[in-house]
Amino acid sequence: MGNTSVYLTSLEGIEADPEPAWFRGIRPDSQGRIGNGTGSVIVIADRGNGTVDAFYFYFYAFNKGGRVLGLEFGDHIGDWEHNMIRFVNGTPDAIWYSQHASGQAFTYAAVEKKDKRPYVYSARGTHANYAIAGKHDHTIPGFNLPAGFLMDYTGRGVLWDPLLNVYTYNYDKATAAFKAVNSKDPVAWLDFNGRWGDDQPPNEPSIFGEAKNVAGPNGPKFKGLDRELVCPSKPCFVLPFRIFSEDATS
């Protein structure tokens, strides 16, 4: 889980009022580029025997939590989400979509694509990754239901092409070491063991262990880079289909 005593702490703090402009990140341009910033990371892990996992990590400045019964939970500064595409003998075979503490896996053939590249729908505020647009209840981790208590919302918003602003690395699972593919991208930051964002404010009120403002997450090295399955944990169901919502073309 990484170090829980070191946090990359913002100057303003999560309770800043008015809300700092950087909370909203950088809006991609018409080409899908986020200016001169670098908001994504590719990590390539060769598992041997023709199997290669390509992790696509996305960093967001602020996570806006969801609402339950009129109460908001899970706001935090700093947010890492990811997809992982598993290649077998050079052919994409399956893809993982991270969603909060869990996610979903699909065969590569099942997901929606632009040419050969899959679409990923990032949920409003929480940035959980989904294979379809629409409404998503995540009360039960790993499921994608159209209604429930813990709702995410996705749609065909602004397209972000993470490959246009990216650092790319090879990962050696035997030594847990990273190496920049172009020998230029910075590497040391990947070994940071702390949290990417402020700690939970002291005396933050909570209900059933859930609070409005919580601590930032760990970075890419703690996201199961050496996973055996497409999913980071068991059980792992790789779905051969996706269910379209009524909002899929909106």
PDB file of C-alpha atoms in Angstrom:
ATOM      1  CA  MET A   1       0.000   0.000   0.000  1.00  0.00           C
ATOM      2  CA  GLY A   2       2.957   2.342   0.222  1.00  0.00           C
ATOM      3  CA  ASN A   3       3.974   4.900   2.807  1.00  0.00           C
ATOM      4  CA  THR A   4       1.059   6.541   4.635  1.00  0.00           C
ATOM      5  CA  SER A   5       3.128   9.159   6.458  1.00  0.00           C
ATOM      6  CA  VAL A   6       4.394  11.135   3.431  1.00  0.00           C
ATOM      7  CA  TYR A   7       2.003  13.175   1.291  1.00  0.00           C
ATOM      8  CA  LEU A   8       2.501  15.535  -1.657  1.00  0.00           C
ATOM      9  CA  THR A   9       0.638  18.393   0.005  1.00  0.00           C
ATOM     10  CA  SER A  10      -0.897  21.315  -1.881  1.00  0.00           C
ATOM     11  CA  LEU A  11      -0.460  24.915  -0.739  1.00  0.00           C
ATOM     12  CA  GLU A  12      -4.198  25.641  -0.845  1.00  0.00           C
ATOM     13  CA  GLY A  13      -5.536  22.450   0.711  1.00  0.00           C
ATOM     14  CA  ILE A  14      -8.592  20.420  -0.191  1.00  0.00           C
ATOM     15  CA  GLU A  15     -10.954  22.759   1.673  1.00  0.00           C
ATOM     16  CA  ALA A  16      -9.775  25.897  -0.174  1.00  0.00           C
ATOM     17  CA  ASP A  17     -12.496  28.451  -0.853  1.00  0.00           C
ATOM     18  CA  PRO A  18     -12.681  29.663  -3.546  1.00  0.00           C
ATOM     19  CA  GLU A  19     -11.676  26.482  -5.336  1.00  0.00           C
ATOM     20  CA  PRO A  20      -8.252  26.840  -7.040  1.00  0.00           C
ATOM     21  CA  ALA A  21      -8.324  26.781 -10.853  1.00  0.00           C
ATOM     22  CA  TRP A  22      -5.945  23.799 -10.947  1.00  0.00           C
ATOM     23  CA  PHE A  23      -8.626  21.624  -9.322  1.00  0.00           C
ATOM     24  CA  ARG A  24     -10.196  21.460 -12.797  1.00  0.00           C
ATOM     25  CA  GLY A  25      -7.007  20.379 -14.576  1.00  0.00           C
ATOM     26  CA  ILE A  26      -6.241  21.213 -18.222  1.00  0.00           C
ATOM     27  CA  ARG A  27      -8.909  20.969 -20.901  1.00  0.00           C
ATOM     28  CA  PRO A  28      -7.656  19.083 -23.989  1.00  0.00           C
ATOM     29  CA  ASP A  29      -7.591  20.991 -27.269  1.00  0.00           C
ATOM     30  CA  SER A  30      -9.270  19.910 -30.517  1.00  0.00           C
ATOM     31  CA  GLN A  31      -6.479  17.378 -31.125  1.00  0.00           C
ATOM     32  CA  GLY A  32      -6.797  15.851 -27.648  1.00  0.00           C
ATOM     33  CA  ARG A  33      -3.570  17.416 -26.334  1.00  0.00           C
ATOM     34  CA  ILE A  34      -3.279  18.978 -22.856  1.00  0.00           C
ATOM     35  CA  GLY A  35      -0.951  21.849 -23.738  1.00  0.00           C
ATOM     36  CA  ASN A  36       2.651  21.334 -22.673  1.00  0.00           C
ATOM     37  CA  GLY A  37       1.773  19.312 -19.586  1.00  0.00           C
ATOM     38  CA  THR A  38       2.330  15.582 -19.124  1.00  0.00           C
ATOM     39  CA  GLY A  39      -0.701  13.935 -17.595  1.00  0.00           C
ATOM     40  CA  SER A  40      -0.248  10.316 -18.649  1.00  0.00           C
ATOM     41  CA  VAL A  41       2.265   7.501 -18.314  1.00  0.00           C
ATOM     42  CA  ILE A  42       2.736   4.242 -20.201  1.00  0.00           C
ATOM     43  CA  VAL A  43       4.437   1.364 -18.385  1.00  0.00           C
ATOM     44  CA  ILE A  44       5.332  -1.731 -20.429  1.00  0.00           C
ATOM     45  CA  ALA A  45       5.786  -4.977 -18.518  1.00  0.00           C
ATOM     46  CA  ASP A  46       7.024  -8.021 -20.418  1.00  0.00           C
ATOM     47  CA  ARG A  47       5.716 -11.145 -18.682  1.00  0.00           C
ATOM     48  CA  GLY A  48       7.556 -13.543 -21.003  1.00  0.00           C
ATOM     49  CA  ASN A  49       6.188 -16.314 -23.199  1.00  0.00           C
ATOM     50  CA  GLY A  50       4.839 -13.740 -25.644  1.00  0.00           C
ATOM     51  CA  THR A  51       2.711 -11.863 -23.069  1.00  0.00           C
ATOM     52  CA  VAL A  52       3.208  -8.108 -22.637  1.00  0.00           C
ATOM     53  CA  ASP A  53       1.129  -5.823 -20.426  1.00  0.00           C
ATOM     54  CA  ALA A  54       0.866  -2.141 -21.384  1.00  0.00           C
ATOM     55  CA  PHE A  55      -0.400   0.078 -18.556  1.00  0.00           C
ATOM     56  CA  TYR A  56      -1.870   3.478 -19.401  1.00  0.00           C
ATOM     57  CA  PHE A  57      -1.939   5.712 -16.319  1.00  0.00           C
ATOM     58  CA  TYR A  58      -3.822   9.019 -16.125  1.00  0.00           C
ATOM     59  CA  PHE A  59      -3.177  11.662 -13.485  1.00  0.00           C
ATOM     60  CA  TYR A  60      -5.873  14.089 -12.370  1.00  0.00           C
ATOM     61  CA  ALA A  61      -5.325  17.031 -10.018  1.00  0.00           C
ATOM     62  CA  PHE A  62      -8.533  16.603  -8.037  1.00  0.00           C
ATOM     63  CA  ASN A  63     -11.101  13.864  -7.472  1.00  0.00           C
ATOM     64  CA  LYS A  64     -14.665  14.994  -6.867  1.00  0.00           C
ATOM     65  CA  GLY A  65     -16.379  12.272  -4.897  1.00  0.00           C
ATOM     66  CA  GLY A  66     -19.865  10.924  -5.332  1.00  0.00           C
ATOM     67  CA  ARG A  67     -23.079  11.735  -3.482  1.00  0.00           C
ATOM     68  CA  VAL A  68     -25.137   9.308  -1.411  1.00  0.00           C
ATOM     69  CA  LEU A  69     -28.459  10.399   0.097  1.00  0.00           C
ATOM     70  CA  GLY A  70     -27.472  14.025  -0.439  1.00  0.00           C
ATOM     71  CA  LEU A  71     -24.056  13.663   1.229  1.00  0.00           C
ATOM     72  CA  GLU A  72     -20.739  13.866  -0.634  1.00  0.00           C
ATOM     73  CA  PHE A  73     -17.959  11.343  -0.003  1.00  0.00           C
ATOM     74  CA  GLY A  74     -14.464  10.705  -1.341  1.00  0.00           C
ATOM     75  CA  ASP A  75     -13.061  14.083  -2.396  1.00  0.00           C
ATOM     76  CA  HIS A  76      -9.250  14.035  -2.621  1.00  0.00           C
ATOM     77  CA  ILE A  77      -6.371  15.909  -4.213  1.00  0.00           C
ATOM     78  CA  GLY A  78      -4.430  13.816  -6.711  1.00  0.00           C
ATOM     79  CA  ASP A  79      -5.952  10.881  -8.578  1.00  0.00           C
ATOM     80  CA  TRP A  80      -4.405   8.003 -10.526  1.00  0.00           C
ATOM     81  CA  GLU A  81      -6.538   5.817 -12.795  1.00  0.00           C
ATOM     82  CA  HIS A  82      -5.442   3.329 -15.439  1.00  0.00           C
ATOM     83  CA  ASN A  83      -6.176   0.892 -18.197  1.00  0.00           C
ATOM     84  CA  MET A  84      -4.083  -2.160 -18.900  1.00  0.00           C
ATOM     85  CA  ILE A  85      -4.002  -3.868 -22.287  1.00  0.00           C
ATOM     86  CA  ARG A  86      -2.629  -7.403 -22.375  1.00  0.00           C
ATOM     87  CA  PHE A  87      -0.904  -8.362 -25.626  1.00  0.00           C
ATOM     88  CA  VAL A  88      -0.348 -12.010 -26.544  1.00  0.00           C
ATOM     89  CA  ASN A  89       2.200 -12.588 -29.303  1.00  0.00           C
ATOM     90  CA  GLY A  90       1.861  -8.958 -30.377  1.00  0.00           C
ATOM     91  CA  THR A  91      -1.953  -8.945 -30.567  1.00  0.00           C
ATOM     92  CA  PRO A  92      -4.138  -7.080 -28.022  1.00  0.00           C
ATOM     93  CA  ASP A  93      -6.128  -9.721 -26.163  1.00  0.00           C
ATOM     94  CA  ALA A  94      -7.853  -8.082 -23.175  1.00  0.00           C
ATOM     95  CA  ILE A  95      -8.219  -4.724 -21.420  1.00  0.00           C
ATOM     96  CA  TRP A  96      -8.687  -3.654 -17.786  1.00  0.00           C
ATOM     97  CA  TYR A  97     -10.646  -0.538 -16.747  1.00  0.00           C
ATOM     98  CA  SER A  98      -9.881   0.721 -13.225  1.00  0.00           C
ATOM     99  CA  GLN A  99     -12.941   1.845 -11.248  1.00  0.00           C
ATOM    100  CA  HIS A 100     -12.419   3.060  -7.684  1.00  0.00           C
ATOM    101  CA  ALA A 101     -11.080   0.122  -5.627  1.00  0.00           C
ATOM    102  CA  SER A 102     -11.953  -2.405  -8.346  1.00  0.00           C
ATOM    103  CA  GLY A 103     -12.753  -2.380 -12.080  1.00  0.00           C
ATOM    104  CA  GLN A 104     -13.792  -4.435 -15.093  1.00  0.00           C
ATOM    105  CA  ALA A 105     -11.991  -6.539 -17.692  1.00  0.00           C
ATOM    106  CA  PHE A 106     -13.112  -7.177 -21.277  1.00  0.00           C
ATOM    107  CA  THR A 107     -11.800  -9.021 -24.272  1.00  0.00           C
ATOM    108  CA  TYR A 108     -10.189  -6.514 -26.618  1.00  0.00           C
ATOM    109  CA  ALA A 109     -12.621  -7.490 -29.373  1.00  0.00           C
ATOM    110  CA  ALA A 110     -15.598  -6.510 -27.191  1.00  0.00           C
ATOM    111  CA  VAL A 111     -14.790  -2.852 -26.554  1.00  0.00           C
ATOM    112  CA  GLU A 112     -15.647   0.207 -28.633  1.00  0.00           C
ATOM    113  CA  LYS A 113     -12.757   1.577 -30.687  1.00  0.00           C
ATOM    114  CA  LYS A 114     -11.667   4.398 -32.941  1.00  0.00           C
ATOM    115  CA  ASP A 115      -9.756   2.528 -35.627  1.00  0.00           C
ATOM    116  CA  LYS A 116      -7.791   0.052 -33.477  1.00  0.00           C
ATOM    117  CA  ARG A 117      -7.613   2.134 -30.295  1.00  0.00           C
ATOM    118  CA  PRO A 118     -10.207   1.582 -27.541  1.00  0.00           C
ATOM    119  CA  TYR A 119     -12.388   4.349 -26.149  1.00  0.00           C
ATOM    120  CA  VAL A 120     -12.300   4.907 -22.394  1.00  0.00           C
ATOM    121  CA  TYR A 121     -15.048   6.898 -20.692  1.00  0.00           C
ATOM    122  CA  SER A 122     -13.789   8.805 -17.642  1.00  0.00           C
ATOM    123  CA  ALA A 123     -16.499   9.368 -15.033  1.00  0.00           C
ATOM    124  CA  ARG A 124     -17.432  12.926 -14.133  1.00  0.00           C
ATOM    125  CA  GLY A 125     -15.512  13.950 -11.028  1.00  0.00           C
ATOM    126  CA  THR A 126     -14.273  10.516  -9.957  1.00  0.00           C
ATOM    127  CA  HIS A 127     -12.427   9.573 -13.202  1.00  0.00           C
ATOM    128  CA  ALA A 128     -13.331   5.886 -12.889  1.00  0.00           C
ATOM    129  CA  ASN A 129     -12.831   4.260 -16.297  1.00  0.00           C
ATOM    130  CA  TYR A 130     -15.722   2.621 -18.138  1.00  0.00           C
ATOM    131  CA  ALA A 131     -16.136   0.853 -21.469  1.00  0.00           C
ATOM    132  CA  ILE A 132     -19.475   2.550 -22.184  1.00  0.00           C
ATOM    133  CA  ALA A 133     -21.117   5.949 -21.759  1.00  0.00           C
ATOM    134  CA  GLY A 134     -24.056   6.428 -19.412  1.00  0.00           C
ATOM    135  CA  LYS A 135     -24.900   5.783 -15.764  1.00  0.00           C
ATOM    136  CA  HIS A 136     -22.895   3.363 -13.642  1.00  0.00           C
ATOM    137  CA  ASP A 137     -23.662   2.146 -10.146  1.00  0.00           C
ATOM    138  CA  HIS A 138     -20.541   0.885  -8.366  1.00  0.00           C
ATOM    139  CA  THR A 139     -22.099  -0.175  -5.070  1.00  0.00           C
ATOM    140  CA  ILE A 140     -20.960  -3.716  -5.899  1.00  0.00           C
ATOM    141  CA  PRO A 141     -17.288  -3.514  -7.019  1.00  0.00           C
ATOM    142  CA  GLY A 142     -16.719  -4.801 -10.535  1.00  0.00           C
ATOM    143  CA  PHE A 143     -20.354  -4.494 -11.597  1.00  0.00           C
ATOM    144  CA  ASN A 144     -21.832  -1.875 -13.910  1.00  0.00           C
ATOM    145  CA  LEU A 145     -25.519  -1.333 -13.165  1.00  0.00           C
ATOM    146  CA  PRO A 146     -27.681   1.516 -14.536  1.00  0.00           C
ATOM    147  CA  ALA A 147     -29.040   2.601 -11.123  1.00  0.00           C
ATOM    148  CA  GLY A 148     -28.115   2.392  -7.464  1.00  0.00           C
ATOM    149  CA  PHE A 149     -26.699   4.257  -4.451  1.00  0.00           C
ATOM    150  CA  LEU A 150     -23.167   5.001  -5.711  1.00  0.00           C
ATOM    151  CA  MET A 151     -23.446   6.505  -9.172  1.00  0.00           C
ATOM    152  CA  ASP A 152     -20.853   7.483 -11.771  1.00  0.00           C
ATOM    153  CA  TYR A 153     -21.743   9.347 -14.963  1.00  0.00           C
ATOM    154  CA  THR A 154     -19.924   9.194 -18.299  1.00  0.00           C
ATOM    155  CA  GLY A 155     -20.591  10.649 -21.733  1.00  0.00           C
ATOM    156  CA  ARG A 156     -19.038  11.628 -25.027  1.00  0.00           C
ATOM    157  CA  GLY A 157     -17.340  14.746 -23.747  1.00  0.00           C
ATOM    158  CA  VAL A 158     -14.008  16.255 -24.758  1.00  0.00           C
ATOM    159  CA  LEU A 159     -11.637  13.678 -26.263  1.00  0.00           C
ATOM    160  CA  TRP A 160      -8.268  13.368 -24.520  1.00  0.00           C
ATOM    161  CA  ASP A 161      -5.540  11.495 -26.387  1.00  0.00           C
ATOM    162  CA  PRO A 162      -3.064  10.532 -23.632  1.00  0.00           C
ATOM    163  CA  LEU A 163      -0.405   9.477 -26.148  1.00  0.00           C
ATOM    164  CA  LEU A 164       0.183  13.121 -27.091  1.00  0.00           C
ATOM    165  CA  ASN A 165       1.514  14.039 -23.621  1.00  0.00           C
ATOM    166  CA  VAL A 166       3.128  10.921 -22.202  1.00  0.00           C
ATOM    167  CA  TYR A 167       6.153   9.462 -20.443  1.00  0.00           C
ATOM    168  CA  THR A 168       6.918   5.851 -21.460  1.00  0.00           C
ATOM    169  CA  TYR A 169       8.802   3.245 -19.426  1.00  0.00           C
ATOM    170  CA  ASN A 170       9.765  -0.401 -19.395  1.00  0.00           C
ATOM    171  CA  TYR A 171       9.192  -2.227 -16.118  1.00  0.00           C
ATOM    172  CA  ASP A 172      11.344  -5.146 -14.982  1.00  0.00           C
ATOM    173  CA  LYS A 173       9.139  -7.260 -12.733  1.00  0.00           C
ATOM    174  CA  ALA A 174      12.131  -9.201 -11.377  1.00  0.00           C
ATOM    175  CA  THR A 175      13.809  -6.068  -9.992  1.00  0.00           C
ATOM    176  CA  ALA A 176      10.739  -3.762  -9.840  1.00  0.00           C
ATOM    177  CA  ALA A 177      12.830  -1.184 -11.732  1.00  0.00           C
ATOM    178  CA  PHE A 178      11.699   1.342 -14.341  1.00  0.00           C
ATOM    179  CA  LYS A 179      13.634   2.492 -17.390  1.00  0.00           C
ATOM    180  CA  ALA A 180      12.643   5.305 -19.744  1.00  0.00           C
ATOM    181  CA  VAL A 181      12.092   4.030 -23.282  1.00  0.00           C
ATOM    182  CA  ASN A 182      13.645   7.164 -24.777  1.00  0.00           C
ATOM    183  CA  SER A 183      16.350   7.410 -22.048  1.00  0.00           C
ATOM    184  CA  LYS A 184      15.182  11.003 -21.396  1.00  0.00           C
ATOM    185  CA  ASP A 185      11.904  10.872 -19.476  1.00  0.00           C
ATOM    186  CA  PRO A 186      12.393  11.317 -15.698  1.00  0.00           C
ATOM    187  CA  VAL A 187      12.402   8.045 -13.757  1.00  0.00           C
ATOM    188  CA  ALA A 188      13.044   8.736 -10.054  1.00  0.00           C
ATOM    189  CA  TRP A 189       9.491   9.962  -9.371  1.00  0.00           C
ATOM    190  CA  LEU A 190       8.128   6.467 -10.060  1.00  0.00           C
ATOM    191  CA  ASP A 191       9.867   5.202  -6.909  1.00  0.00           C
ATOM    192  CA  PHE A 192       7.968   7.647  -4.673  1.00  0.00           C
ATOM    193  CA  ASN A 193       6.386   5.555  -1.912  1.00  0.00           C
ATOM    194  CA  GLY A 194       4.110   8.233  -0.489  1.00  0.00           C
ATOM    195  CA  ARG A 195       0.688   9.546  -1.443  1.00  0.00           C
ATOM    196  CA  TRP A 196      -0.118  11.802  -4.391  1.00  0.00           C
ATOM    197  CA  GLY A 197      -2.150  14.441  -2.600  1.00  0.00           C
ATOM    198  CA  ASP A 198      -3.043  15.865   0.800  1.00  0.00           C
ATOM    199  CA  ASP A 199      -3.689  13.689   3.822  1.00  0.00           C
ATOM    200  CA  GLN A 200      -7.223  13.495   5.162  1.00  0.00           C
ATOM    201  CA  PRO A 201      -7.812  16.636   7.236  1.00  0.00           C
ATOM    202  CA  PRO A 202      -7.546  16.077  10.994  1.00  0.00           C
ATOM    203  CA  ASN A 203     -10.834  15.482  12.772  1.00  0.00           C
ATOM    204  CA  GLU A 204     -12.620  15.026   9.415  1.00  0.00           C
ATOM    205  CA  PRO A 205     -16.141  13.801  10.268  1.00  0.00           C
ATOM    206  CA  SER A 206     -17.125  10.440   8.840  1.00  0.00           C
ATOM    207  CA  ILE A 207     -20.205   8.255   8.555  1.00  0.00           C
ATOM    208  CA  PHE A 208     -19.705   4.491   8.649  1.00  0.00           C
ATOM    209  CA  GLY A 209     -15.997   5.089   8.026  1.00  0.00           C
ATOM    210  CA  GLU A 210     -16.603   7.244   4.920  1.00  0.00           C
ATOM    211  CA  ALA A 211     -15.596  10.931   4.852  1.00  0.00           C
ATOM    212  CA  LYS A 212     -16.121  13.851   2.488  1.00  0.00           C
ATOM    213  CA  ASN A 213     -12.393  14.645   2.268  1.00  0.00           C
ATOM    214  CA  VAL A 214      -9.966  11.709   2.196  1.00  0.00           C
ATOM    215  CA  ALA A 215      -6.262  11.109   1.564  1.00  0.00           C
ATOM    216  CA  GLY A 216      -4.650  11.081  -1.876  1.00  0.00           C
ATOM    217  CA  PRO A 217      -3.747   7.787  -3.604  1.00  0.00           C
ATOM    218  CA  ASN A 218      -0.559   5.832  -4.213  1.00  0.00           C
ATOM    219  CA  GLY A 219       1.210   6.081  -7.580  1.00  0.00           C
ATOM    220  CA  PRO A 220       1.634   3.646 -10.504  1.00  0.00           C
ATOM    221  CA  LYS A 221       4.152   1.317  -8.806  1.00  0.00           C
ATOM    222  CA  PHE A 222       1.405   0.143  -6.442  1.00  0.00           C
ATOM    223  CA  LYS A 223      -1.147  -0.744  -9.135  1.00  0.00           C
ATOM    224  CA  GLY A 224      -0.238  -4.396  -9.658  1.00  0.00           C
ATOM    225  CA  LEU A 225       2.341  -4.069 -12.420  1.00  0.00           C
ATOM    226  CA  ASP A 226       3.340  -7.708 -11.978  1.00  0.00           C
ATOM    227  CA  ARG A 227      -0.225  -9.047 -11.948  1.00  0.00           C
ATOM    228  CA  GLU A 228      -0.779 -12.567 -13.205  1.00  0.00           C
ATOM    229  CA  LEU A 229      -4.270 -11.964 -14.551  1.00  0.00           C
ATOM    230  CA  VAL A 230      -5.743  -9.079 -16.514  1.00  0.00           C
ATOM    231  CA  CYS A 231      -7.364  -7.979 -13.241  1.00  0.00           C
ATOM    232  CA  PRO A 232      -5.103  -6.996 -10.325  1.00  0.00           C
ATOM    233  CA  SER A 233      -6.803  -9.553  -8.043  1.00  0.00           C
ATOM    234  CA  LYS A 234      -9.007 -12.627  -8.081  1.00  0.00           C
ATOM    235  CA  PRO A 235     -11.665 -13.482  -9.099  1.00  0.00           C
ATOM    236  CA  CYS A 236     -11.118 -12.123 -12.592  1.00  0.00           C
ATOM    237  CA  PHE A 237     -13.896 -12.215 -15.173  1.00  0.00           C
ATOM    238  CA  VAL A 238     -12.937 -11.113 -18.688  1.00  0.00           C
ATOM    239  CA  LEU A 239     -16.236 -10.193 -20.306  1.00  0.00           C
ATOM    240  CA  PRO A 240     -16.725 -10.934 -24.027  1.00  0.00           C
ATOM    241  CA  PHE A 241     -19.402  -8.219 -24.381  1.00  0.00           C
ATOM    242  CA  ARG A 242     -20.378  -4.782 -23.137  1.00  0.00           C
ATOM    243  CA  ILE A 243     -23.866  -3.437 -22.435  1.00  0.00           C
ATOM    244  CA  PHE A 244     -24.744  -0.145 -24.125  1.00  0.00           C
ATOM    245  CA  SER A 245     -26.595   2.450 -22.069  1.00  0.00           C
ATOM    246  CA  GLU A 246     -29.257   4.775 -23.422  1.00  0.00           C
ATOM    247  CA  ASP A 247     -26.735   7.642 -23.243  1.00  0.00           C
ATOM    248  CA  ALA A 248     -24.037   5.924 -25.297  1.00  0.00           C
ATOM    249  CA  THR A 249     -24.384   8.206 -28.301  1.00  0.00           C
ATOM    250  CA  SER A 250     -25.068  11.476 -26.466  1.00  0.00           C
TER     251      SER A 250
END
